[in-house]
Coordinates of C-alpha atoms in Angstrom, one line a residue:
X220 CA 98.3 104.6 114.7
X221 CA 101.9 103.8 116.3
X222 CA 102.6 103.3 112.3
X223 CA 101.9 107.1 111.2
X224 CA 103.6 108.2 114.2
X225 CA 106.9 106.6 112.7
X226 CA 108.5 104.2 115.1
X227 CA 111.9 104.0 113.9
X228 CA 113.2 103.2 117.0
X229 CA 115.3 99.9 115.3
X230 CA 116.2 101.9 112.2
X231 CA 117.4 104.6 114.1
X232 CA 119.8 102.3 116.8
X233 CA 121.0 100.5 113.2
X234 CA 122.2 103.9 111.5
X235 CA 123.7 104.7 114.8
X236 CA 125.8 102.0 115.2
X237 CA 126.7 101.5 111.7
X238 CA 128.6 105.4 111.4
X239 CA 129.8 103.8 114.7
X240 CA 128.6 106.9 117.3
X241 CA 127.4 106.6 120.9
X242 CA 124.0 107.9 121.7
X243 CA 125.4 111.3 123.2
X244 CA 127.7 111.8 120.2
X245 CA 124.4 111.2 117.6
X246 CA 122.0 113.1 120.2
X247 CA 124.5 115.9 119.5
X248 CA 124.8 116.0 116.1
X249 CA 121.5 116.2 116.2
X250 CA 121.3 118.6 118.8
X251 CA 118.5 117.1 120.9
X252 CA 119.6 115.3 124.8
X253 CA 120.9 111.8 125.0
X254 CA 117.8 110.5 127.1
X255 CA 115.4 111.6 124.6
X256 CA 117.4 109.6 121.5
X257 CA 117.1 106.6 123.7
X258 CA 113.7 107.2 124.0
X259 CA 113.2 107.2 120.2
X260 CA 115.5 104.1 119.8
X261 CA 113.6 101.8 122.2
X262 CA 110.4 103.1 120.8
X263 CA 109.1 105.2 123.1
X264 CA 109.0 108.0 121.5
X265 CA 107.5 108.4 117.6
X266 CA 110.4 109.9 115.5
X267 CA 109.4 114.1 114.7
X268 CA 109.6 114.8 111.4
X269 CA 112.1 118.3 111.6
X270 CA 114.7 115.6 113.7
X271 CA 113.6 112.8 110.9
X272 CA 114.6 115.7 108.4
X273 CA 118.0 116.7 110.5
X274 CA 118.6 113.0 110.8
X275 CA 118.9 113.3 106.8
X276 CA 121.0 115.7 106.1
X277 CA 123.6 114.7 109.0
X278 CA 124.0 111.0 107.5
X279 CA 122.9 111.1 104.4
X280 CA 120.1 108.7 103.5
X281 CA 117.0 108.5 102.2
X282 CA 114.3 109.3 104.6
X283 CA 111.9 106.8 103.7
X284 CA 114.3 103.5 104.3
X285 CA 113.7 103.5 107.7
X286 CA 109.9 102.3 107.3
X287 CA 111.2 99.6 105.1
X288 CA 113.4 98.1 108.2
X289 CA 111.3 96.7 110.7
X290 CA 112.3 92.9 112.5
X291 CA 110.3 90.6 111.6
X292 CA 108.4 92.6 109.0
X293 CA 107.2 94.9 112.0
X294 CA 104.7 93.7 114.8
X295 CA 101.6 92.5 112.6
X296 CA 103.9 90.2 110.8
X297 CA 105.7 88.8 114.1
X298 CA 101.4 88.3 114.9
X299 CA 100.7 86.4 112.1
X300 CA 103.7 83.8 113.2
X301 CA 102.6 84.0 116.6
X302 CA 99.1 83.0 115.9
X303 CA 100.3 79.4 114.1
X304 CA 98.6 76.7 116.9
X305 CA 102.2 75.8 118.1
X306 CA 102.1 79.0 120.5
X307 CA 98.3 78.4 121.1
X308 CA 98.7 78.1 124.7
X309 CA 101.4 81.0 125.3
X310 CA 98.2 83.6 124.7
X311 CA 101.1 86.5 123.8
X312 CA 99.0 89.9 123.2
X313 CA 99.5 92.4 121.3
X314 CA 101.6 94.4 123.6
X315 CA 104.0 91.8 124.6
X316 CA 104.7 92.1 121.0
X317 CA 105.8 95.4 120.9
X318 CA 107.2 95.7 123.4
X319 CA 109.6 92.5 122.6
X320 CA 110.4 94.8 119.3
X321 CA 111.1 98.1 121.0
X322 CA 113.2 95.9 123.6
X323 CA 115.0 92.9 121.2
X324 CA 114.6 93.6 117.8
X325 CA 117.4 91.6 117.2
X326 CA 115.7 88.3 119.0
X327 CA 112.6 89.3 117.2
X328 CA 114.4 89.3 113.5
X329 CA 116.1 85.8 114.6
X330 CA 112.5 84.2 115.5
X331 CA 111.3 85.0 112.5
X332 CA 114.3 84.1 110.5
X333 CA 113.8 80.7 112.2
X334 CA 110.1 80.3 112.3
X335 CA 110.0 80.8 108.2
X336 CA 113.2 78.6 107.4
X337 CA 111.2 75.5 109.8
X338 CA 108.7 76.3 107.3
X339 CA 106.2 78.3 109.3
X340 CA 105.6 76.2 112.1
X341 CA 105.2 72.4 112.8
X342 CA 101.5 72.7 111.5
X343 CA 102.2 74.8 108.3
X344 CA 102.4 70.9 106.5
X345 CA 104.6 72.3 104.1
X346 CA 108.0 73.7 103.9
X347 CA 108.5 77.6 103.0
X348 CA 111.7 77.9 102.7
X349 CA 111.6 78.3 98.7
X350 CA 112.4 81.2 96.6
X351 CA 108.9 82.5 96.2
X352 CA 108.7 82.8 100.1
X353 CA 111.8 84.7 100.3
X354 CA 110.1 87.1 97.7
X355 CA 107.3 87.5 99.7
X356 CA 108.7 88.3 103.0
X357 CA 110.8 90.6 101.4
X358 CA 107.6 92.6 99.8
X359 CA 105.7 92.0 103.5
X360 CA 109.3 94.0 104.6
X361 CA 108.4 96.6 102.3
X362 CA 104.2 96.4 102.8
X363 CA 104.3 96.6 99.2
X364 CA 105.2 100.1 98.7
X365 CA 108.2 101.1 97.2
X366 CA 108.6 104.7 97.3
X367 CA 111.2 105.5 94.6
X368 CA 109.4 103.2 92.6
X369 CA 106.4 105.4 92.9
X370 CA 108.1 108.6 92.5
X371 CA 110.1 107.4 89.2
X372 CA 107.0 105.8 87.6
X373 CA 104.8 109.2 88.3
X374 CA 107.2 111.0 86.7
X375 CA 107.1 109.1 83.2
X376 CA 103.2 108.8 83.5
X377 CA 103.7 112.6 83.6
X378 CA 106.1 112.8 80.5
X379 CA 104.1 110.4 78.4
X380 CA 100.8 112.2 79.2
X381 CA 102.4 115.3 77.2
X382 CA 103.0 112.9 74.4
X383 CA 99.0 112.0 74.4
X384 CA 96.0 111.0 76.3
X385 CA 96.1 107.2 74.7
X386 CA 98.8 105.4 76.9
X387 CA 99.4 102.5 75.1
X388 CA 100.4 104.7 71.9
X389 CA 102.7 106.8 74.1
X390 CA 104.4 103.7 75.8
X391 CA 105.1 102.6 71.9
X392 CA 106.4 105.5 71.0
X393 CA 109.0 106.1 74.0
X394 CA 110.2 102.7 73.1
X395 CA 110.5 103.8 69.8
X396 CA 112.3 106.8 69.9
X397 CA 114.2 106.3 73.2
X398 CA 115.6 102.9 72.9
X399 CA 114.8 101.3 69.4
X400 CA 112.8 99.0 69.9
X401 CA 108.9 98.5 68.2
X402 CA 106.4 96.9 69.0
X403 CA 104.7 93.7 66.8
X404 CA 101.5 91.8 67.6
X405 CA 101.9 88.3 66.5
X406 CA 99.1 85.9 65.8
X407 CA 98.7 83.2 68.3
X408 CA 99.8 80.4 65.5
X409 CA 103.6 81.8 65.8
X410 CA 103.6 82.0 69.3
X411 CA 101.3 79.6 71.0
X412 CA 103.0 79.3 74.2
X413 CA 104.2 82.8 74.8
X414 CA 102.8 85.6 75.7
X415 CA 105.3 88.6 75.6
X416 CA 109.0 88.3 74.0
X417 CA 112.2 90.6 73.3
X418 CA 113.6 89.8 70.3
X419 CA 116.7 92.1 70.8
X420 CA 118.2 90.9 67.2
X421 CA 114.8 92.4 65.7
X422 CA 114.7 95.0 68.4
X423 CA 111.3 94.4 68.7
X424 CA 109.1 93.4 71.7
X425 CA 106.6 90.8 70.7
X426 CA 103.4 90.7 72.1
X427 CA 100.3 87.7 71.5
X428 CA 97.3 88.8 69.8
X429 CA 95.6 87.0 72.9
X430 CA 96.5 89.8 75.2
X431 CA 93.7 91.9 76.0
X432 CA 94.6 96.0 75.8
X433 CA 95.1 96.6 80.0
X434 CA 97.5 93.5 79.7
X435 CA 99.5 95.0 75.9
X436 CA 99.6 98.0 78.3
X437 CA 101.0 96.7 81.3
X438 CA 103.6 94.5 78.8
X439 CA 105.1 98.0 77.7
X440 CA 105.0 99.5 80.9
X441 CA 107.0 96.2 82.4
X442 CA 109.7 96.4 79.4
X443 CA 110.3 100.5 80.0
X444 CA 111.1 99.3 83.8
X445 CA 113.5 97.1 82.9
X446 CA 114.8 100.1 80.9
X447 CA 114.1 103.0 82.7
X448 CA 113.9 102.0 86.7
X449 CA 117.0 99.9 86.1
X450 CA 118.7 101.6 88.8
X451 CA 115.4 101.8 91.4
X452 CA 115.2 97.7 90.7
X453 CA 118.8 97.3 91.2
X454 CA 119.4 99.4 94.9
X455 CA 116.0 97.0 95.6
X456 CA 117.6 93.7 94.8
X457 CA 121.0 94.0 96.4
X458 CA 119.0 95.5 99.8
X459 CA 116.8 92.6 99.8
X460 CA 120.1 90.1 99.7
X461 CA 118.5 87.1 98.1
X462 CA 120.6 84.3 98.4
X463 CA 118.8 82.3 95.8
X464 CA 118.6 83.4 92.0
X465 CA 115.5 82.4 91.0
X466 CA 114.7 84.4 94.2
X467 CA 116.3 87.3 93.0
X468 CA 114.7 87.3 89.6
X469 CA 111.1 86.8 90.7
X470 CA 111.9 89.8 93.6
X471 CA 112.7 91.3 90.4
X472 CA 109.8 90.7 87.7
X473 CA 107.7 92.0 90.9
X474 CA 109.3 95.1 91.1
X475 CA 108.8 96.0 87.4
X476 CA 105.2 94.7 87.8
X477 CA 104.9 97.7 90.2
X478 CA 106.8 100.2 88.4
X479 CA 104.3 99.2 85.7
X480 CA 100.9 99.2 87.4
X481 CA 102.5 102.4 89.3
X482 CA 102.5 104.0 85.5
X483 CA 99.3 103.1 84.4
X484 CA 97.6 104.3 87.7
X485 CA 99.8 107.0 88.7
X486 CA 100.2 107.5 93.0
X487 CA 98.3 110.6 93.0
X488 CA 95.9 110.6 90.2
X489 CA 94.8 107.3 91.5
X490 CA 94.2 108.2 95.0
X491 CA 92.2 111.2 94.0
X492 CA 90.1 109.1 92.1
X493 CA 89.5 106.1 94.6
X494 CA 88.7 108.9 97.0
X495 CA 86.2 110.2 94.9
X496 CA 84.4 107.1 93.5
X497 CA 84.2 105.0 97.0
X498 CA 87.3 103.4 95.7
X499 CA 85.0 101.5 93.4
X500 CA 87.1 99.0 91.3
X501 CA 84.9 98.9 88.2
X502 CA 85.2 102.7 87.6
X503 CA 88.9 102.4 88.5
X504 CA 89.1 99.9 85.6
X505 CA 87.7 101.9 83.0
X506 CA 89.5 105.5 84.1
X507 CA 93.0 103.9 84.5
X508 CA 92.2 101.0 81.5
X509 CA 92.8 98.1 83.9
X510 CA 91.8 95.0 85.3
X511 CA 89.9 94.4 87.8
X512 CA 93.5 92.0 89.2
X513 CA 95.8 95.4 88.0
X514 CA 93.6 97.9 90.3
X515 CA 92.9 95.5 93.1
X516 CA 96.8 95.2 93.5
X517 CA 97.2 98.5 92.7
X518 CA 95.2 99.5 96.0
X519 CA 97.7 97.4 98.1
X520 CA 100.6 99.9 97.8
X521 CA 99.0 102.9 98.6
X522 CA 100.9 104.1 101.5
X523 CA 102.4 106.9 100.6
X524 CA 103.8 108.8 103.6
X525 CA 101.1 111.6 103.7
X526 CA 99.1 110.4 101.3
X527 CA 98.1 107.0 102.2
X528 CA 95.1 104.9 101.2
X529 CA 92.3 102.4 102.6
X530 CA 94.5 99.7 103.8
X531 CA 93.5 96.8 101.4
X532 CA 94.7 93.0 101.2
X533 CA 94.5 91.2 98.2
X534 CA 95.1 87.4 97.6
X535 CA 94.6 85.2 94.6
X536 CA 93.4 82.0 94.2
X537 CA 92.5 79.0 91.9
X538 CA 89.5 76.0 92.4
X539 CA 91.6 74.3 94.5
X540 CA 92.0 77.0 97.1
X541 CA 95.8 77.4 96.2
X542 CA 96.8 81.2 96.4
X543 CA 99.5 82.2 93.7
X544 CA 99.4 85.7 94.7
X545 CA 99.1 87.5 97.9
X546 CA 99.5 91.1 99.3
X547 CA 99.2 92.5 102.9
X548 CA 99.8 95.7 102.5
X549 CA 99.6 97.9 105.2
X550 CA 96.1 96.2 106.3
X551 CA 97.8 93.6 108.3
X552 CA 95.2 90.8 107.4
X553 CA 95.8 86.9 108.9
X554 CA 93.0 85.9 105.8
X555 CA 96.2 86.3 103.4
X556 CA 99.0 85.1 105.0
X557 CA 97.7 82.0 107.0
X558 CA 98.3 78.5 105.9
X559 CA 94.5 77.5 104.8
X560 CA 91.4 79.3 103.8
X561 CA 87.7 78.9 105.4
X562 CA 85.3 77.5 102.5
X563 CA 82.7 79.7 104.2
X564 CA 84.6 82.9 102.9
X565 CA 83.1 83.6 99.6
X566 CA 86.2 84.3 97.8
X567 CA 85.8 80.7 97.0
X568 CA 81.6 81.7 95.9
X569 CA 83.1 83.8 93.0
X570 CA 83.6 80.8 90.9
X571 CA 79.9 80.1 90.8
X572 CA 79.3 83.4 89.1
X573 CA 81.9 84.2 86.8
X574 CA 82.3 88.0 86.3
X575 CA 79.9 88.9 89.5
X576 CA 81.1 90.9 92.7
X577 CA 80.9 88.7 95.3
X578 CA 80.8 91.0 98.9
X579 CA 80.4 89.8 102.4
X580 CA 81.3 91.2 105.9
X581 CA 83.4 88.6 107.7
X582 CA 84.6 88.0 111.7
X583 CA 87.6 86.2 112.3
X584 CA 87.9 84.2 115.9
X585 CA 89.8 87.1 117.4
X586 CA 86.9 89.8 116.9
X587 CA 88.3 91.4 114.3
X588 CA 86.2 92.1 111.0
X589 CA 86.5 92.5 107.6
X590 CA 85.1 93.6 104.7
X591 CA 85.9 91.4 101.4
X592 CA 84.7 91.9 97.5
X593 CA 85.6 88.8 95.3
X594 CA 85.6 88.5 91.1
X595 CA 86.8 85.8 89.1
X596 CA 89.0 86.7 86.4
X597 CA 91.4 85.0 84.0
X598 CA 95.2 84.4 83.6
X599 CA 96.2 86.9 80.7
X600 CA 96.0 85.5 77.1
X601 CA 93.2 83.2 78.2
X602 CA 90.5 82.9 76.1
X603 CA 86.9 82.2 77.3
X604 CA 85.7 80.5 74.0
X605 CA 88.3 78.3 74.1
X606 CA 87.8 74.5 73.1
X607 CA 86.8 72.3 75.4
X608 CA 90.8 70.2 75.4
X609 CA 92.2 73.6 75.9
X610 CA 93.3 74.6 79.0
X611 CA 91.7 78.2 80.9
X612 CA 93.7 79.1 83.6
X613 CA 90.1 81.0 86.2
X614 CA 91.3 82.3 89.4
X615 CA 89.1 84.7 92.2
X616 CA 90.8 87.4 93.4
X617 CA 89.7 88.3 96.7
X618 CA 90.1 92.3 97.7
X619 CA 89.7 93.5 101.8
X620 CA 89.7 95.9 104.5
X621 CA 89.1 96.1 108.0
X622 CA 85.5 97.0 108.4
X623 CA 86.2 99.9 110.4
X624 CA 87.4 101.5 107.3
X625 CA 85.0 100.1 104.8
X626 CA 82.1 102.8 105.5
X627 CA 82.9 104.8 102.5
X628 CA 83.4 102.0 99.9
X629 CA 81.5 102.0 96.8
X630 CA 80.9 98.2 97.2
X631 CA 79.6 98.3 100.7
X632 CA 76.7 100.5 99.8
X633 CA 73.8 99.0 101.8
X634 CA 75.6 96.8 104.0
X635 CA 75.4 97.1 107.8
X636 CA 79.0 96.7 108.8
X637 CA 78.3 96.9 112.4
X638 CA 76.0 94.1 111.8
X639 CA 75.8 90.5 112.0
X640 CA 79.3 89.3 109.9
X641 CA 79.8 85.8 109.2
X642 CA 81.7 84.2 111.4
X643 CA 85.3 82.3 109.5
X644 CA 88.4 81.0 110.4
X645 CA 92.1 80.4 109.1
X646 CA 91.8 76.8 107.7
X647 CA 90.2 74.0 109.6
X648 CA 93.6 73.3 111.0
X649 CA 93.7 76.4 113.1
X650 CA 90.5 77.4 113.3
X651 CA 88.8 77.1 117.0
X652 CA 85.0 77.1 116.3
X653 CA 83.4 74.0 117.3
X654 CA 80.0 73.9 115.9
X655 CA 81.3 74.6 112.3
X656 CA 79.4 72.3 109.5
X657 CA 81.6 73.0 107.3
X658 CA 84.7 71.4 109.1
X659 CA 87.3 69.0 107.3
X660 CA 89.6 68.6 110.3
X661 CA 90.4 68.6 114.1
X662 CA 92.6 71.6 115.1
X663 CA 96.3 70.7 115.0
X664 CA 97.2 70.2 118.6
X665 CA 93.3 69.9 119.6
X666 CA 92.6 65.6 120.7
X667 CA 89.7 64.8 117.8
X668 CA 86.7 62.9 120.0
X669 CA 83.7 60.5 119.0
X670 CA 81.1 59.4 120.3
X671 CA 78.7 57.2 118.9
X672 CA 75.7 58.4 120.9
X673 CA 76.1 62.0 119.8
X674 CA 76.2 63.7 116.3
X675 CA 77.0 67.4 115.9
X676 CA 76.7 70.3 113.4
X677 CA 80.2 69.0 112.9
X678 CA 81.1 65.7 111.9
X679 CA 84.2 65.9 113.7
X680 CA 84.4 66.9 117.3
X681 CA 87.9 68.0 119.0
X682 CA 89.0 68.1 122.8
X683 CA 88.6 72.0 123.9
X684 CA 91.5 72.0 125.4

């Protein structure tokens, strides 16, 4: 793929002009021709790794910053805007994409600049220019992997694994001994609404009874980022020049979210053992002592130049279909980042049968398949024996990957992926299919017809074009 070749070619023009050389004066520093260097900057030409290496040591910058620099969030993102039913008609493939990139990367970061701040199109229904937006372009920048994050939090998974082989008593005593502070479990009577809290005058972090041990473990792991990866979150913040606040501080509660899930399932430990199981989630939550939500996230960020993973996509979502969390990754999937969700996927099924996997091979209107696996779980500290006043936060989180890469997966044992899949779509709103029972509404941009003589599989039939 173009991706594991390393087109840098934007990255690459940027450094140039920023230490202010020509492309003969860089192509000689480097010692490689002038034509070639242009080659590399429009994209032409994948970036070698011994000139990637040079590159390095001649300006001196970290390596892996120019994956993270893409306009637009790279071509799958700029695809994703380009499929809203605004540009419906324009039929722009996948190679007009690119090559727009390699040739204006500037005109395609200043699209989708303006496509997000009009709030994703005229048929998005709903402004996205809010602070969690901005945090999520800024992680779709990234594809959720944040190298130095990785590194730091493997190394401390590696020093607290000399301390002992129970995490969670190693986390308390490097807060302990290394920054004064202990740990107390409080009953949920003295703190009904909170779940986690720093008392710095009692240097003491505070943690509910209601927290279930992968979530009092993940609670440790977050504090010792704020701690120890102050300096990985802070480089990450200022690059990702958040105008908002609030922005900022969500951008940053994520990134010690990572560091923290990146210590309890350390980069290559983990990817050894989803390699070994089938990537199987329920053995990956007993080995690591996670969730089912904590490794299902986890397997977004594996994209480690090198070593990288399945490409997986995870979103999460409550009874009304409202997603509070959703991840890309590498896999570059349109069923987490459009605008509505098709009732016929069965992420929504997994709230009929709480705690069950829910799998299904899925086709999407432009051919492409998928392969999904969908559990409910609950928001932590919730209780399922709660009264019946009380409110329990449920949600299903959905887990994919393209089909083509699904053949090996411990939850698609027995499934013929080059079968029949079930044919979905984005949300009624831009979904195509016209004999779909399930429909709620006419295409934006598509004329909605009746006709009292004649009644469909769908109640409501739209103009094809």
């Amino acid at each position: 793929m173009a991706r594991d070749k390393l087109l840098a070619g934007h990255a690459v023009r940027r450094l140039r002009r920023r230490t202010g050389l020509t492309q003969a004066a860089m192509a000689e520093m480097l010692a490689i021709s002038p034509s070639y260097l242009n080659l590399i900057e429009r994209n032409q030409r994948a970036l070698p790794a011994a000139l990637l290496v040079r590159m390095a040591e001649q300006f001196d910058f970290d390596p892996r910053a120019l994956a993270a620099g893409e306009p637009g969030g790279g071509a799958a993102a700029i695809r994703r805007r380009l499929a809203d039913p605004l540009f419906a008609d324009l039929e722009i493939d996948r190679h007009e994409v690119e090559e727009w990139l390699a040739a204006a990367p500037g005109g395609a970061e200043a699209f989708a600049r303006a496509f997000d701040r009009a709030g994703g199109g005229a048929s998005s229904g709903e402004g996205r220019d809010d602070a969690m937006t901005a945090v999520r372009r800024e992680i779709e920048r990234w594809r959720n992997h944040f190298p130095d994050l990785d590194a730091a939090a493997e190394a401390l998974a590696d020093e607290l694994r000399l301390v002992g082989a129970d995490l969670y008593a190693a986390l308390v005593e490097r807060l302990r001994v290394k920054h004064g502070l202990s740990i107390r479990i409080l009953p949920i009577d003295v703190m009904p609404d909170l779940l986690r809290r720093l008392d710095l005058h009692a240097r003491q972090l505070q943690l509910s009874e209601t927290l279930d041990p992968p979530a009092r473990t993940f609670a440790l792991a977050a504090q010792l980022a704020q701690l120890e990866a102050r300096a990985e979150i802070d480089a990450l913040a200022r690059g990702a020049g958040l105008a908002d606040r609030n922005a900022e501080r969500l951008f940053r509660r994520h990134l010690a979210s990572y560091f923290a899930a990146a210590v309890m399932m350390p980069y290559a430990r983990f990817l050894r053992a989803c390699e070994a199981t089938g990537y199987d989630v329920s053995v990956l939550e007993r080995r690591f002592g996670a969730s089912f939500e904590q490794v299902a996230h986890r397997l977004t960020t594996l994209q480690r130049v090198g070593a990288r993973g399945l490409a997986f996509f995870m979103i999460r979502i409550d009874r009304a279909g409202q997603a509070s969390k959703s991840y890309a990754g590498a896999s570059a999937a349109p069923l987490v980042q459009a605008q509505g969700r098709c009732p016929l996927w069965r992420l929504h099924h997994a709230f009929d049968r709480p705690g069950a996997l829910a799998v299904q091979l899925v086709e999407l209107e432009d051919g492409t398949r998928w392969f999904s696996q969908a559990r409910t779980t609950g928001a932590p500290g919730s209780r399922p024996d709660a009264a019946p006043h009380e409110v329990v936060a449920e949600f299903a989180v959905g887990l994919g990957v393209a089909a083509e890469q699904a053949g090996n997966l411990a939850a698609a044992r027995g499934l013929d992926l080059s079968g029949t899949a079930t044919p979905i779509g984005l949300g009624c709103r831009a979904c195509l299919r016209a004999a779909c029972p399930q429909r709620s509404a006419a295409p934006d941009g598509r004329a909605l017809l009746v006709n009292d003589r004649e009644r469909g599989l769908s109640a409501l039939s739209f103009a094809e074009d």
